[in-house]
XYZ file of C-alpha atoms in Angstrom:
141
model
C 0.000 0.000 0.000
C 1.528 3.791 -1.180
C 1.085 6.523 1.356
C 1.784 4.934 4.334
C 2.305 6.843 7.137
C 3.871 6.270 10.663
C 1.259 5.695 13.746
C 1.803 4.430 17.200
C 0.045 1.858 18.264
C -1.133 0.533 21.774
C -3.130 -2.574 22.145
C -4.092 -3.877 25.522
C -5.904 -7.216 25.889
C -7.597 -8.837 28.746
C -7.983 -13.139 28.758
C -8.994 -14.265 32.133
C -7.367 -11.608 34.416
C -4.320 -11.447 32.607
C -3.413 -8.328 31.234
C -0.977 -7.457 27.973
C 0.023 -4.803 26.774
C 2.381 -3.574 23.172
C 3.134 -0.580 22.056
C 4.964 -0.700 18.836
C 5.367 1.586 15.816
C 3.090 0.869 12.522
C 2.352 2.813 9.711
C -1.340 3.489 8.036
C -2.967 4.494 5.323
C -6.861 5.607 5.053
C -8.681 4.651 1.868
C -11.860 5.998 1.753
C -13.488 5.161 5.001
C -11.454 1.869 6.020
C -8.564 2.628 7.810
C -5.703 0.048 7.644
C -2.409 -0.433 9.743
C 0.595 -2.102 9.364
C 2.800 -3.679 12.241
C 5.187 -6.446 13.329
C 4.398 -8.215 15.919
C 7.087 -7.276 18.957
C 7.224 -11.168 20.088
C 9.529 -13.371 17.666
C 7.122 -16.799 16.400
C 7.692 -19.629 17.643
C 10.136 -20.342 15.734
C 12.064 -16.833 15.967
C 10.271 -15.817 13.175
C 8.581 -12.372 12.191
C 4.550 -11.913 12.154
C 2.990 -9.385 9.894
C -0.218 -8.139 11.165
C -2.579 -5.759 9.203
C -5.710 -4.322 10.934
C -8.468 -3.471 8.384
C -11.045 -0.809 10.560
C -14.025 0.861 8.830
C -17.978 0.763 8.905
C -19.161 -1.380 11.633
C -15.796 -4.463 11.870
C -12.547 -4.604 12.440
C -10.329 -7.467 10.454
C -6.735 -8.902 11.992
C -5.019 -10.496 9.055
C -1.267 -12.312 10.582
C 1.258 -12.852 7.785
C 4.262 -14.447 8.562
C 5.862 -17.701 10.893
C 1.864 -17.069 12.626
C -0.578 -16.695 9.886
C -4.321 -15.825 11.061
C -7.195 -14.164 10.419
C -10.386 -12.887 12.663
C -12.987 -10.450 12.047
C -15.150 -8.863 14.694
C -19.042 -7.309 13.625
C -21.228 -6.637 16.600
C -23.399 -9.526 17.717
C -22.141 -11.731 14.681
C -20.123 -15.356 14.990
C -17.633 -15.026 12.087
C -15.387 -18.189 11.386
C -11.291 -17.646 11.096
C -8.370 -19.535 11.579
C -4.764 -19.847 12.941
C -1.984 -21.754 11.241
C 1.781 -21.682 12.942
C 4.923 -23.962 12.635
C 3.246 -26.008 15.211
C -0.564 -26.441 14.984
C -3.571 -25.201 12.252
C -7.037 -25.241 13.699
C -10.328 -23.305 12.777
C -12.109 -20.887 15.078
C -14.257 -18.246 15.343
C -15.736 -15.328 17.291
C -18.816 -14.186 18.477
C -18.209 -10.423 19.572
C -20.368 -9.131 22.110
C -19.385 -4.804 21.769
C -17.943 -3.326 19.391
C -16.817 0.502 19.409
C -14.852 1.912 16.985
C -14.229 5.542 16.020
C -11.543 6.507 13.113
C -10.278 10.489 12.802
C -8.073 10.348 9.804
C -4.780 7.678 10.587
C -5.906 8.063 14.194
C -8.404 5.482 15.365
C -10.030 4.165 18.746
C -11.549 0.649 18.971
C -12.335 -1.662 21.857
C -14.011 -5.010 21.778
C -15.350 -8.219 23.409
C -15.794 -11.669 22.043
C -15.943 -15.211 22.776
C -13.350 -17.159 21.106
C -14.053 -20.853 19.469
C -11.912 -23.649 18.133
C -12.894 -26.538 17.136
C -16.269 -25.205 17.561
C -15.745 -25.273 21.386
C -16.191 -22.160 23.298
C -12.168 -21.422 24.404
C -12.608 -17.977 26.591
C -13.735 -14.139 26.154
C -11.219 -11.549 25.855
C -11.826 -8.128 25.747
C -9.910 -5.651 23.653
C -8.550 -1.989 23.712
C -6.902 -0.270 20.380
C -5.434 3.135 20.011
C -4.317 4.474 17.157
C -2.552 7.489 17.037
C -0.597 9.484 13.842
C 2.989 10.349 14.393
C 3.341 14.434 13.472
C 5.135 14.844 10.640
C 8.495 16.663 11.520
């Protein structure tokens, strides 16, 4: 994607009491009204590998698409189960999830989202995690 400009990004995710957070540098580009980022992922694969991850945001869903060692893919629309999957060095499997809210507000390459879902694989409920994304453009110097 041309035009790509620098953002910082801070994710924080919740998964049965336990608390992560990243902050890493991306870069994004708005086309239209779908906003998408760019980032690797700060943790090596399993393998010591590098993980791509896009984030598609516009209308009412947000899409994670993993490229790399991890390869995935989820998408979150209010009150809808949408199907995925996960593939890595070490196991494949199908899942899904079911998100439960869904806010998301986008100001140019600066965005604000935060989510809850169940999570599924194998068609078997596997937790609820919620979500917190903040997007912010890096002035230009």
């Amino acid at each position: 994607m041309s035009n790509m400009r620098p953002v910082q990004i801070r994710l924080h995710s919740r998964y049965e009491g336990e608390d992560v957070l990243q902050e890493m540098k991306g870069e994004a580009v708005l086309k239209g009204s779908v906003l998408y980022v760019r980032y690797e992922e700060p943790q090596a694969g399993p393998e010591g590998g590098i993980t791509r991850t896009t984030l598609k945001l516009g209308g009412q869903s947000l899409k994670i698409i993993r490229h790399g060692e991890v390869e995935s893919e989820q998408t979150f629309e209010m009150n809808r189960k949408l199907p995925g999957f996960y593939r890595s060095p070490y196991m494949s499997f199908t899942l899904s999830t079911h998100t439960h809210k869904l806010d998301l507000s986008i100001q140019g390459l600066s965005a604000r989202a935060a989510w809850s879902y169940d999570f599924y694989s194998f068609e078997e409920e596997a937790g609820h995690f919620e979500i917190s994304l903040h997007i912010q453009e890096e002035p230009i110097s």
